[in-house]
XYZ file of N, CA, C and O in Angstrom:
844
model
N 0.834 -1.208 0.000
C 0.000 0.000 0.000
C 0.866 1.256 0.000
O 0.590 2.220 -0.692
N 1.963 1.209 0.809
C 2.841 2.376 0.874
C 3.431 2.714 -0.475
O 3.526 3.887 -0.847
N 3.799 1.670 -1.253
C 4.395 1.903 -2.559
C 3.392 2.505 -3.525
O 3.708 3.456 -4.259
N 2.171 1.959 -3.540
C 1.160 2.480 -4.470
C 0.801 3.927 -4.125
O 0.617 4.765 -5.018
N 0.709 4.227 -2.821
C 0.434 5.608 -2.410
C 1.579 6.526 -2.831
O 1.359 7.653 -3.304
N 2.797 6.030 -2.697
C 3.970 6.843 -3.060
C 3.967 7.181 -4.548
O 4.230 8.327 -4.937
N 3.663 6.171 -5.365
C 3.666 6.403 -6.820
C 2.551 7.370 -7.211
O 2.769 8.334 -7.952
N 1.340 7.124 -6.668
C 0.192 7.975 -7.029
C 0.426 9.410 -6.601
O 0.124 10.357 -7.349
N 0.973 9.597 -5.411
C 1.188 10.957 -4.913
C 2.394 11.601 -5.574
O 2.349 12.783 -5.941
N 3.463 10.818 -5.726
C 4.672 11.385 -6.319
C 4.444 11.912 -7.717
O 5.007 12.939 -8.100
N 3.586 11.233 -8.479
C 3.359 11.637 -9.863
C 2.829 13.067 -9.972
O 3.176 13.793 -10.899
N 1.998 13.478 -9.030
C 1.484 14.835 -9.199
C 2.444 15.891 -8.667
O 2.128 17.071 -8.649
N 3.658 15.454 -8.280
C 4.737 16.426 -8.066
C 5.060 17.167 -9.358
O 5.530 18.303 -9.326
N 4.797 16.516 -10.514
C 4.970 17.185 -11.807
C 4.105 18.437 -11.850
O 4.530 19.510 -12.320
N 2.874 18.289 -11.345
C 1.943 19.423 -11.336
C 2.505 20.552 -10.481
O 2.486 21.716 -10.879
N 3.022 20.207 -9.293
C 3.553 21.256 -8.431
C 4.752 21.956 -9.084
O 4.852 23.183 -9.063
N 5.668 21.156 -9.655
C 6.836 21.757 -10.290
C 6.453 22.733 -11.385
O 6.977 23.849 -11.455
N 5.507 22.325 -12.240
C 5.097 23.180 -13.349
C 4.362 24.426 -12.856
O 4.596 25.545 -13.327
N 3.459 24.246 -11.875
C 2.703 25.390 -11.358
C 3.606 26.361 -10.607
O 3.395 27.585 -10.649
N 4.611 25.838 -9.911
C 5.528 26.713 -9.184
C 6.307 27.599 -10.149
O 6.493 28.798 -9.901
N 6.768 27.020 -11.256
C 7.476 27.809 -12.261
C 6.556 28.858 -12.865
O 6.956 29.998 -13.100
N 5.289 28.450 -13.106
C 4.322 29.402 -13.674
C 4.020 30.530 -12.701
O 3.669 31.640 -13.116
N 4.168 30.263 -11.383
C 3.894 31.291 -10.373
C 5.047 32.276 -10.231
O 4.905 33.294 -9.552
N 6.198 31.944 -10.836
C 7.316 32.886 -10.806
C 8.516 32.436 -9.989
O 9.515 33.146 -9.924
N 8.444 31.274 -9.349
C 9.598 30.775 -8.607
C 10.589 30.150 -9.584
O 10.202 29.676 -10.660
N 11.882 30.126 -9.195
C 12.857 29.469 -10.065
C 12.981 27.993 -9.667
O 12.341 27.526 -8.719
N 13.837 27.270 -10.384
C 13.927 25.821 -10.166
C 14.475 25.476 -8.778
O 14.006 24.520 -8.143
N 15.445 26.242 -8.308
C 16.022 25.960 -6.988
C 14.984 26.202 -5.895
O 14.817 25.384 -4.976
N 14.275 27.322 -5.992
C 13.230 27.616 -4.993
C 12.152 26.537 -4.997
O 11.677 26.105 -3.940
N 11.770 26.116 -6.195
C 10.744 25.078 -6.322
C 11.198 23.774 -5.673
O 10.454 23.136 -4.915
N 12.457 23.390 -5.948
C 12.963 22.133 -5.403
C 13.109 22.206 -3.882
O 12.820 21.225 -3.170
N 13.524 23.357 -3.365
C 13.676 23.505 -1.914
C 12.326 23.413 -1.202
O 12.225 22.857 -0.101
N 11.288 23.954 -1.837
C 9.959 23.846 -1.229
C 9.547 22.386 -1.080
O 9.009 21.973 -0.045
N 9.812 21.593 -2.133
C 9.424 20.174 -2.058
C 10.288 19.408 -1.069
O 9.804 18.510 -0.379
N 11.568 19.754 -0.981
C 12.472 19.014 -0.103
C 12.262 19.369 1.366
O 12.324 18.493 2.231
N 11.998 20.640 1.660
C 11.954 21.087 3.050
C 10.536 21.269 3.578
O 10.217 20.814 4.679
N 9.673 21.953 2.830
C 8.288 22.123 3.301
C 7.571 20.776 3.224
O 6.890 20.368 4.160
N 7.708 20.094 2.105
C 7.226 18.733 1.883
C 5.834 18.474 2.471
O 5.626 17.597 3.293
N 4.903 19.255 2.052
C 3.502 18.951 2.338
C 2.707 19.598 1.209
O 2.635 20.823 1.115
N 2.177 18.748 0.334
C 1.600 19.222 -0.917
C 0.594 20.336 -0.769
O 0.646 21.334 -1.489
N -0.343 20.195 0.175
C -1.383 21.212 0.335
C -0.787 22.575 0.649
O -1.190 23.587 0.060
N 0.182 22.607 1.562
C 0.820 23.869 1.929
C 1.612 24.428 0.754
O 1.633 25.644 0.527
N 2.272 23.552 0.003
C 3.066 24.015 -1.134
C 2.169 24.627 -2.214
O 2.484 25.675 -2.765
N 1.039 23.976 -2.503
C 0.127 24.523 -3.508
C -0.484 25.837 -3.012
O -0.682 26.771 -3.789
N -0.803 25.915 -1.705
C -1.344 27.158 -1.157
C -0.316 28.274 -1.255
O -0.640 29.423 -1.575
N 0.957 27.937 -0.992
C 2.032 28.931 -1.022
C 2.199 29.515 -2.422
O 2.197 30.736 -2.595
N 2.326 28.643 -3.426
C 2.539 29.166 -4.776
C 1.268 29.815 -5.320
O 1.334 30.726 -6.138
N 0.095 29.355 -4.831
C -1.154 29.997 -5.248
C -1.216 31.430 -4.770
O -1.628 32.343 -5.503
N -0.768 31.652 -3.513
C -0.745 33.011 -2.976
C 0.314 33.844 -3.677
O 0.103 35.034 -3.948
N 1.467 33.220 -4.003
C 2.521 33.934 -4.747
C 1.987 34.371 -6.115
O 2.180 35.510 -6.544
N 1.306 33.454 -6.787
C 0.761 33.777 -8.113
C -0.295 34.875 -8.032
O -0.477 35.652 -8.967
N -0.971 34.961 -6.870
C -2.004 35.979 -6.706
C -1.482 37.301 -6.183
O -2.278 38.180 -5.845
N -0.157 37.436 -6.085
C 0.419 38.695 -5.635
C 1.316 38.544 -4.429
O 2.004 39.494 -4.042
N 1.313 37.382 -3.803
C 2.250 37.135 -2.713
C 1.697 37.374 -1.328
O 2.282 36.950 -0.342
N 0.569 38.058 -1.216
C 0.010 38.372 0.101
C -0.448 37.130 0.836
O -1.225 36.338 0.305
N 0.051 36.939 2.068
C -0.424 35.836 2.901
C 0.072 34.486 2.493
O -0.476 33.463 2.928
N 1.130 34.425 1.668
C 1.614 33.113 1.201
C 2.076 32.253 2.379
O 1.709 31.081 2.487
N 2.868 32.850 3.277
C 3.388 32.066 4.400
C 2.263 31.683 5.360
O 2.239 30.563 5.886
N 1.316 32.622 5.580
C 0.199 32.326 6.484
C -0.656 31.189 5.940
O -1.068 30.289 6.687
N -0.908 31.215 4.624
C -1.720 30.162 4.009
C -1.045 28.806 4.153
O -1.674 27.810 4.519
N 0.264 28.768 3.877
C 0.993 27.509 3.982
C 1.020 27.016 5.428
O 0.879 25.814 5.695
N 1.170 27.946 6.377
C 1.236 27.565 7.789
C -0.097 27.022 8.276
O -0.145 26.049 9.039
N -1.185 27.676 7.852
C -2.507 27.212 8.269
C -2.740 25.768 7.844
O -3.236 24.940 8.611
N -2.378 25.476 6.597
C -2.582 24.112 6.108
C -1.629 23.127 6.788
O -1.936 21.943 6.934
N -0.477 23.627 7.233
C 0.496 22.751 7.879
C 0.134 22.382 9.305
O 0.734 21.458 9.873
N -0.860 23.064 9.878
C -1.258 22.770 11.261
C -1.673 21.312 11.419
O -1.383 20.669 12.436
N -2.320 20.777 10.398
C -2.804 19.385 10.506
C -1.644 18.404 10.660
O -1.799 17.346 11.275
N -0.484 18.754 10.099
C 0.666 17.853 10.221
C 1.122 17.736 11.667
O 1.642 16.698 12.082
N 0.940 18.805 12.439
C 1.278 18.750 13.861
C 0.354 17.771 14.589
O 0.783 17.041 15.495
N -0.903 17.757 14.164
C -1.860 16.808 14.758
C -1.449 15.381 14.417
O -1.451 14.482 15.275
N -1.067 15.161 13.140
C -0.585 13.832 12.744
C 0.619 13.441 13.599
O 0.735 12.299 14.072
N 1.561 14.385 13.764
C 2.788 14.102 14.499
C 2.514 13.674 15.925
O 3.159 12.744 16.440
N 1.558 14.339 16.576
C 1.238 13.989 17.963
C 0.696 12.570 18.055
O 1.079 11.795 18.949
N -0.174 12.204 17.120
C -0.753 10.855 17.135
C 0.290 9.792 16.794
O 0.329 8.716 17.405
N 1.144 10.100 15.817
C 2.190 9.145 15.430
C 3.202 8.957 16.552
O 3.660 7.841 16.815
N 3.539 10.040 17.216
C 4.503 9.957 18.315
C 3.959 9.071 19.440
O 4.689 8.260 20.014
N 2.664 9.215 19.727
C 2.056 8.408 20.796
C 1.959 6.941 20.405
O 2.150 6.050 21.243
N 1.693 6.678 19.130
C 1.474 5.292 18.704
C 2.781 4.552 18.417
O 2.925 3.381 18.769
N 3.738 5.209 17.771
C 4.958 4.530 17.330
C 6.119 4.686 18.292
O 7.102 3.939 18.200
N 6.029 5.672 19.192
C 7.066 5.895 20.205
C 8.476 5.850 19.606
O 9.312 4.993 19.963
N 8.792 6.775 18.698
C 10.115 6.760 18.052
C 11.218 7.206 19.001
O 10.963 7.934 19.969
N 12.467 6.791 18.701
C 13.610 7.275 19.460
C 13.837 8.748 19.138
O 13.467 9.226 18.062
N 14.487 9.453 20.067
C 14.673 10.898 19.906
C 15.411 11.240 18.622
O 15.089 12.222 17.947
N 16.396 10.413 18.262
C 17.200 10.708 17.070
C 16.390 10.583 15.775
O 16.725 11.173 14.748
N 15.294 9.820 15.846
C 14.478 9.588 14.652
C 13.369 10.636 14.509
O 12.841 10.854 13.418
N 13.045 11.304 15.608
C 11.886 12.203 15.592
C 11.944 13.315 14.542
O 10.926 13.604 13.904
N 13.117 13.960 14.316
C 13.126 15.002 13.266
C 12.767 14.459 11.888
O 12.049 15.113 11.121
N 13.266 13.257 11.558
C 12.945 12.655 10.260
C 11.466 12.289 10.205
O 10.779 12.503 9.204
N 10.965 11.759 11.315
C 9.555 11.366 11.381
C 8.646 12.594 11.227
O 7.611 12.530 10.563
N 9.070 13.702 11.834
C 8.286 14.939 11.710
C 8.245 15.403 10.258
O 7.202 15.836 9.757
N 9.381 15.300 9.567
C 9.447 15.716 8.161
C 8.522 14.858 7.291
O 7.923 15.346 6.338
N 8.385 13.582 7.637
C 7.607 12.646 6.811
C 6.145 12.520 7.252
O 5.400 11.711 6.702
N 5.742 13.306 8.263
C 4.350 13.237 8.753
C 3.435 14.067 7.862
O 3.234 15.260 8.078
N 2.915 13.432 6.835
C 2.049 14.083 5.854
C 0.749 13.290 5.727
O 0.587 12.238 6.338
N -0.160 13.808 4.907
C -1.463 13.147 4.735
C -1.303 11.674 4.355
O -1.951 10.792 4.919
N -0.441 11.430 3.371
C -0.350 10.087 2.803
C 0.269 9.084 3.778
O -0.208 7.954 3.906
N 1.346 9.493 4.466
C 1.979 8.566 5.406
C 1.063 8.308 6.604
O 0.991 7.180 7.112
N 0.332 9.350 7.039
C -0.585 9.147 8.161
C -1.765 8.265 7.742
O -2.202 7.399 8.506
N -2.272 8.485 6.521
C -3.397 7.674 6.037
C -2.988 6.207 5.926
O -3.762 5.306 6.271
N -1.772 5.952 5.453
C -1.289 4.574 5.332
C -1.117 3.946 6.710
O -1.453 2.771 6.931
N -0.590 4.709 7.651
C -0.461 4.259 9.039
C -1.836 3.918 9.622
O -2.045 2.846 10.201
N -2.800 4.825 9.446
C -4.124 4.665 10.059
C -4.934 3.545 9.428
O -5.857 3.008 10.059
N -4.584 3.170 8.189
C -5.356 2.133 7.489
C -5.004 0.731 7.964
O -5.690 -0.229 7.608
N -3.929 0.585 8.751
C -3.502 -0.734 9.209
C -3.972 -0.988 10.643
O -4.109 -0.057 11.432
N -4.179 -2.265 10.975
C -4.570 -2.636 12.337
C -3.392 -3.173 13.142
O -3.287 -2.937 14.338
N -2.510 -3.916 12.478
C -1.368 -4.500 13.167
C -0.307 -3.423 13.449
O 0.064 -2.667 12.538
N 0.222 -3.339 14.692
C 1.204 -2.294 15.026
C 2.434 -2.302 14.126
O 2.917 -1.243 13.718
N 2.947 -3.493 13.806
C 4.132 -3.575 12.937
C 3.810 -3.063 11.535
O 4.626 -2.375 10.898
N 2.607 -3.400 11.036
C 2.204 -2.942 9.708
C 1.986 -1.434 9.693
O 2.258 -0.764 8.699
N 1.486 -0.901 10.805
C 1.285 0.552 10.889
C 2.633 1.273 10.781
O 2.769 2.251 10.064
N 3.634 0.763 11.509
C 4.972 1.370 11.464
C 5.568 1.260 10.052
O 6.093 2.226 9.511
N 5.450 0.046 9.477
C 6.003 -0.173 8.138
C 5.290 0.703 7.108
O 5.926 1.274 6.215
N 3.978 0.815 7.242
C 3.217 1.632 6.300
C 3.609 3.094 6.358
O 3.748 3.751 5.317
N 3.793 3.603 7.585
C 4.181 5.016 7.724
C 5.508 5.281 7.034
O 5.640 6.211 6.231
N 6.520 4.456 7.349
C 7.844 4.709 6.780
C 7.874 4.466 5.274
O 8.536 5.208 4.534
N 7.187 3.425 4.819
C 7.183 3.137 3.376
C 6.558 4.286 2.596
O 7.102 4.750 1.589
N 5.402 4.757 3.075
C 4.725 5.846 2.365
C 5.500 7.153 2.524
O 5.642 7.921 1.555
N 5.998 7.428 3.744
C 6.696 8.693 3.973
C 7.953 8.819 3.122
O 8.152 9.825 2.426
N 8.806 7.784 3.151
C 10.055 7.834 2.379
C 9.763 7.768 0.878
O 10.342 8.507 0.076
N 8.832 6.883 0.508
C 8.495 6.746 -0.907
C 7.942 8.026 -1.504
O 8.345 8.442 -2.599
N 7.023 8.663 -0.784
C 6.444 9.911 -1.299
C 7.513 11.001 -1.371
O 7.575 11.750 -2.351
N 8.391 11.087 -0.352
C 9.431 12.136 -0.368
C 10.321 11.986 -1.596
O 10.594 12.968 -2.296
N 10.773 10.768 -1.851
C 11.675 10.541 -2.985
C 10.980 10.850 -4.311
O 11.496 11.598 -5.148
N 9.791 10.289 -4.506
C 9.108 10.462 -5.803
C 8.549 11.872 -5.963
O 8.541 12.418 -7.076
N 8.079 12.466 -4.848
C 7.571 13.843 -4.928
C 8.685 14.788 -5.381
O 8.477 15.663 -6.232
N 9.870 14.627 -4.828
C 10.987 15.492 -5.219
C 11.467 15.194 -6.632
O 11.825 16.111 -7.375
N 11.477 13.906 -7.008
C 11.885 13.554 -8.368
C 10.945 14.179 -9.393
O 11.381 14.800 -10.371
N 9.623 14.044 -9.162
C 8.673 14.558 -10.145
C 8.524 16.084 -10.055
O 8.139 16.719 -11.030
N 8.837 16.659 -8.898
C 8.918 18.121 -8.842
C 10.032 18.604 -9.764
O 9.870 19.582 -10.509
N 11.174 17.919 -9.707
C 12.320 18.252 -10.566
C 11.916 18.183 -12.041
O 12.187 19.092 -12.824
N 11.236 17.089 -12.399
C 10.806 16.927 -13.801
C 9.801 18.014 -14.186
O 9.893 18.622 -15.257
N 8.848 18.278 -13.294
C 7.829 19.291 -13.587
C 8.425 20.672 -13.724
O 8.016 21.455 -14.595
N 9.422 20.987 -12.884
C 10.051 22.307 -12.954
C 10.821 22.478 -14.263
O 10.773 23.539 -14.894
N 11.531 21.441 -14.670
C 12.288 21.538 -15.921
C 11.380 21.511 -17.137
O 11.676 22.108 -18.160
N 10.280 20.784 -17.045
C 9.357 20.703 -18.186
C 8.368 21.863 -18.195
O 7.706 22.095 -19.209
N 8.291 22.583 -17.075
C 7.267 23.613 -16.931
C 7.297 24.643 -18.028
O 6.248 25.055 -18.542
N 8.495 25.069 -18.418
C 8.595 26.132 -19.419
C 8.078 25.671 -20.773
O 7.443 26.418 -21.503
N 8.319 24.416 -21.119
C 7.859 23.935 -22.423
C 6.381 23.558 -22.398
O 5.712 23.561 -23.432
N 5.861 23.241 -21.184
C 4.443 22.887 -21.086
C 3.540 24.094 -21.256
O 2.399 23.982 -21.676
N 4.056 25.279 -20.916
C 3.205 26.460 -20.948
C 2.296 26.488 -19.741
O 2.704 26.120 -18.642
N 1.042 26.909 -19.938
C 0.092 26.976 -18.823
C -0.286 25.558 -18.379
O -0.891 24.807 -19.155
N 0.041 25.156 -17.125
C -0.275 23.787 -16.665
C -1.765 23.473 -16.708
O -2.150 22.310 -16.800
N -2.613 24.509 -16.642
C -4.053 24.269 -16.658
C -4.501 23.675 -17.991
O -5.522 22.996 -18.062
N -3.742 23.925 -19.043
C -4.108 23.366 -20.346
C -4.043 21.845 -20.323
O -4.706 21.159 -21.068
N -3.200 21.302 -19.456
C -2.994 19.851 -19.381
C -3.763 19.228 -18.223
O -3.629 18.034 -17.962
N -4.491 20.065 -17.492
C -5.263 19.535 -16.371
C -4.441 19.259 -15.139
O -4.917 18.646 -14.176
N -3.180 19.718 -15.115
C -2.309 19.432 -13.979
C -2.747 20.155 -12.720
O -2.424 19.729 -11.609
N -3.484 21.271 -12.860
C -3.937 22.006 -11.672
C -4.956 21.183 -10.868
O -5.161 21.442 -9.677
N -5.588 20.201 -11.509
C -6.569 19.376 -10.800
C -6.012 18.058 -10.309
O -6.707 17.288 -9.637
N -4.721 17.810 -10.581
C -4.137 16.510 -10.227
C -4.087 16.308 -8.720
O -4.325 15.208 -8.220
N -3.753 17.370 -7.979
C -3.653 17.242 -6.519
C -4.999 16.881 -5.908
O -5.096 15.984 -5.053
N -6.049 17.564 -6.349
C -7.385 17.275 -5.839
C -7.790 15.843 -6.143
O -8.353 15.133 -5.295
N -7.489 15.403 -7.375
C -7.830 14.033 -7.764
C -7.104 13.014 -6.888
O -7.686 11.999 -6.481
N -5.845 13.288 -6.569
C -5.080 12.348 -5.732
C -5.638 12.285 -4.314
O -5.743 11.203 -3.726
N -6.021 13.442 -3.759
C -6.602 13.446 -2.418
C -7.917 12.672 -2.399
O -8.198 11.924 -1.460
N -8.733 12.840 -3.426
C -9.993 12.101 -3.489
C -9.739 10.597 -3.602
O -10.477 9.784 -3.040
N -8.679 10.253 -4.328
C -8.319 8.843 -4.459
C -7.929 8.218 -3.125
O -8.197 7.042 -2.866
N -7.304 9.009 -2.256
C -6.952 8.517 -0.926
C -8.166 8.444 -0.012
O -8.283 7.549 0.828
N -9.093 9.410 -0.179
C -10.256 9.480 0.705
C -11.275 8.391 0.395
O -11.844 7.783 1.307
N -11.475 8.111 -0.883
C -12.589 7.263 -1.312
C -12.632 5.895 -0.623
O -13.695 5.470 -0.133
N -11.500 5.180 -0.513
C -11.567 3.838 0.126
C -11.949 3.885 1.600
O -12.303 2.855 2.175
N -11.853 5.045 2.235
C -12.142 5.146 3.669
C -13.606 5.452 3.947
O -14.031 5.482 5.104
N -14.389 5.682 2.894
C -15.817 5.982 3.082
C -16.596 4.666 3.121
O -17.393 4.356 2.230
N -16.389 3.900 4.195
C -16.982 2.567 4.281
C -18.254 2.546 5.110
O -18.954 1.543 5.144
N -18.534 3.609 5.832
C -19.706 3.601 6.710
C -20.555 4.847 6.456
O -20.093 5.824 5.857
N -21.792 4.784 6.954
C -22.696 5.923 6.797
C -22.154 7.152 7.543
O -22.255 8.269 7.057
N -21.556 6.929 8.718
C -20.997 8.045 9.483
C -19.864 8.734 8.717
O -19.773 9.961 8.686
N -18.978 7.924 8.120
C -17.851 8.499 7.375
C -18.339 9.317 6.185
O -17.822 10.408 5.900
N -19.360 8.806 5.494
C -19.918 9.539 4.351
C -20.550 10.841 4.827
O -20.384 11.909 4.196
N -21.265 10.799 5.965
C -21.912 12.006 6.497
C -20.870 13.064 6.862
O -21.048 14.256 6.572
N -19.772 12.622 7.482
C -18.696 13.568 7.838
C -18.086 14.175 6.574
O -17.859 15.390 6.500
N -17.830 13.344 5.574
C -17.219 13.832 4.336
C -18.108 14.859 3.642
O -17.633 15.913 3.187
N -19.412 14.560 3.561
C -20.337 15.486 2.890
C -20.432 16.800 3.664
O -20.390 17.891 3.079
N -20.547 16.712 4.992
C -20.651 17.924 5.809
C -19.406 18.792 5.662
O -19.490 20.021 5.510
N -18.232 18.159 5.708
C -16.983 18.905 5.576
C -16.864 19.553 4.191
O -16.360 20.671 4.065
N -17.333 18.838 3.163
C -17.292 19.410 1.818
C -18.175 20.651 1.736
O -17.793 21.676 1.152
N -19.355 20.574 2.352
C -20.275 21.729 2.335
C -19.662 22.911 3.098
O -19.695 24.054 2.628
N -19.083 22.630 4.266
C -18.443 23.685 5.060
C -17.321 24.347 4.254
O -17.181 25.582 4.236
N -16.531 23.533 3.571
C -15.415 24.070 2.785
C -15.905 24.965 1.656
O -15.378 26.065 1.440
N -16.930 24.502 0.927
C -17.459 25.280 -0.209
C -18.008 26.621 0.277
O -17.799 27.668 -0.349
N -18.695 26.607 1.418
C -19.255 27.859 1.955
C -18.146 28.799 2.423
O -18.198 30.019 2.213
N -17.092 28.217 3.018
C -16.047 29.049 3.625
C -15.061 29.631 2.617
O -14.489 30.704 2.874
N -14.852 28.952 1.496
C -13.807 29.368 0.546
C -13.876 30.854 0.167
O -12.858 31.551 0.218
N -15.046 31.396 -0.196
C -15.049 32.822 -0.594
C -15.045 33.793 0.591
O -14.971 35.002 0.382
N -15.133 33.291 1.816
C -15.323 34.169 2.975
C -14.084 34.318 3.850
O -13.963 35.316 4.582
N -13.159 33.363 3.821
C -12.028 33.372 4.750
C -10.721 33.183 3.983
O -10.736 32.793 2.809
N -9.548 33.474 4.635
C -8.262 33.343 3.935
C -7.988 31.916 3.483
O -8.539 30.952 4.021
N -7.099 31.820 2.494
C -6.683 30.509 1.977
C -6.147 29.642 3.115
O -5.385 30.109 3.955
N -6.561 28.402 3.143
C -6.099 27.473 4.177
C -7.090 27.322 5.317
O -7.205 26.254 5.905
N -7.828 28.414 5.623
C -8.777 28.370 6.731
C -9.929 27.401 6.484
O -10.353 26.705 7.425
N -10.479 27.316 5.261
C -11.573 26.357 5.043
C -11.203 24.931 5.417
O -12.023 24.189 5.973
N -9.960 24.541 5.146
C -9.538 23.176 5.483
C -9.524 22.979 6.993
O -9.945 21.927 7.498
N -9.056 23.983 7.722
C -9.039 23.874 9.179
C -10.452 23.822 9.743
O -10.733 23.067 10.681
N -11.359 24.643 9.176
C -12.754 24.604 9.624
C -13.358 23.218 9.393
O -14.066 22.681 10.261
N -13.073 22.668 8.218
C -13.583 21.330 7.911
C -13.013 20.293 8.883
O -13.730 19.374 9.313
N -11.730 20.459 9.241
C -11.115 19.514 10.190
C -11.779 19.605 11.558
O -12.032 18.584 12.211
N -12.081 20.835 11.995
C -12.750 21.022 13.293
C -14.130 20.361 13.278
O -14.533 19.676 14.231
N -14.855 20.554 12.167
C -16.181 19.943 12.032
C -16.072 18.417 12.067
O -16.864 17.725 12.734
N -15.073 17.876 11.357
C -14.899 16.419 11.311
C -14.605 15.856 12.706
O -15.189 14.838 13.110
N -13.707 16.533 13.427
C -13.367 16.068 14.777
C -14.593 16.154 15.687
O -14.883 15.235 16.477
N -15.352 17.263 15.590
C -16.546 17.437 16.419
C -17.598 16.377 16.147
O -18.161 15.782 17.083
N -17.854 16.099 14.866
C -18.846 15.086 14.514
C -18.404 13.699 14.977
O -19.218 12.911 15.477
N -17.105 13.413 14.824
C -16.604 12.108 15.253
C -16.724 11.950 16.768
O -17.077 10.866 17.266
N -16.427 13.030 17.512
C -16.522 12.973 18.971
C -17.957 12.750 19.422
O -18.229 11.956 20.336
N -18.897 13.440 18.773
C -20.314 13.286 19.124
C -20.788 11.867 18.825
O -21.487 11.231 19.622
N -20.386 11.346 17.660
C -20.773 9.984 17.278
C -20.213 8.962 18.253
O -20.899 8.030 18.684
N -18.915 9.149 18.605
C -18.267 8.202 19.520
C -18.931 8.241 20.894
O -19.162 7.201 21.518
N -19.265 9.446 21.369
C -19.901 9.580 22.687
C -21.286 8.933 22.685
O -21.696 8.309 23.660
N -22.012 9.062 21.553
C -23.342 8.488 21.475
C -23.366 6.981 21.541
O -24.381 6.373 21.900
N -22.232 6.352 21.199
C -22.165 4.883 21.188
C -21.714 4.312 22.517
O -21.726 3.104 22.704
N -21.210 5.177 23.426
C -20.725 4.690 24.723
C -21.878 4.417 25.675
O -22.923 4.974 25.585
């Protein structure tokens, strides 16, 4: 599972590389964003704000990165990494590695899934960012090729297998509605956080009702 997630996610690094170049960043800046920031949602928010004039680029990226801190806290409690490993684990705590971890029941498989997806996505995401950045100039506007929608498609591909129950579907639909309503009203990145708060609240209420 970790390998398939890595390939699917890494491929749309091409989209990020091309869009980053179109937003005005150079190849080195683009590659550093993928290597160091390494969280697709924040990276797309950052270059989106840059392309729109630069206002709030760092704030938008930071808002979206808040969820990674939540992932890190849960992973730290479950996997109990050694201190020397924690910085690397923090760097690899992204949507895909956490989703792969959470999809497993066996503790050993959860650990293996996290590292396989985290390392695999980092390597392929950076490789395809490199390709996208170099190809970006010849591709022209990435929207002509549909690359601007690749990230959304990949996230939906990760979400879809997890919609196995009526509660999960209800949470997904509610969060989608909250996001659509919030997008024109609040800064970039905030709709995702609002949706996360709604998801956590609904899950807590559901869990309490079953006790």
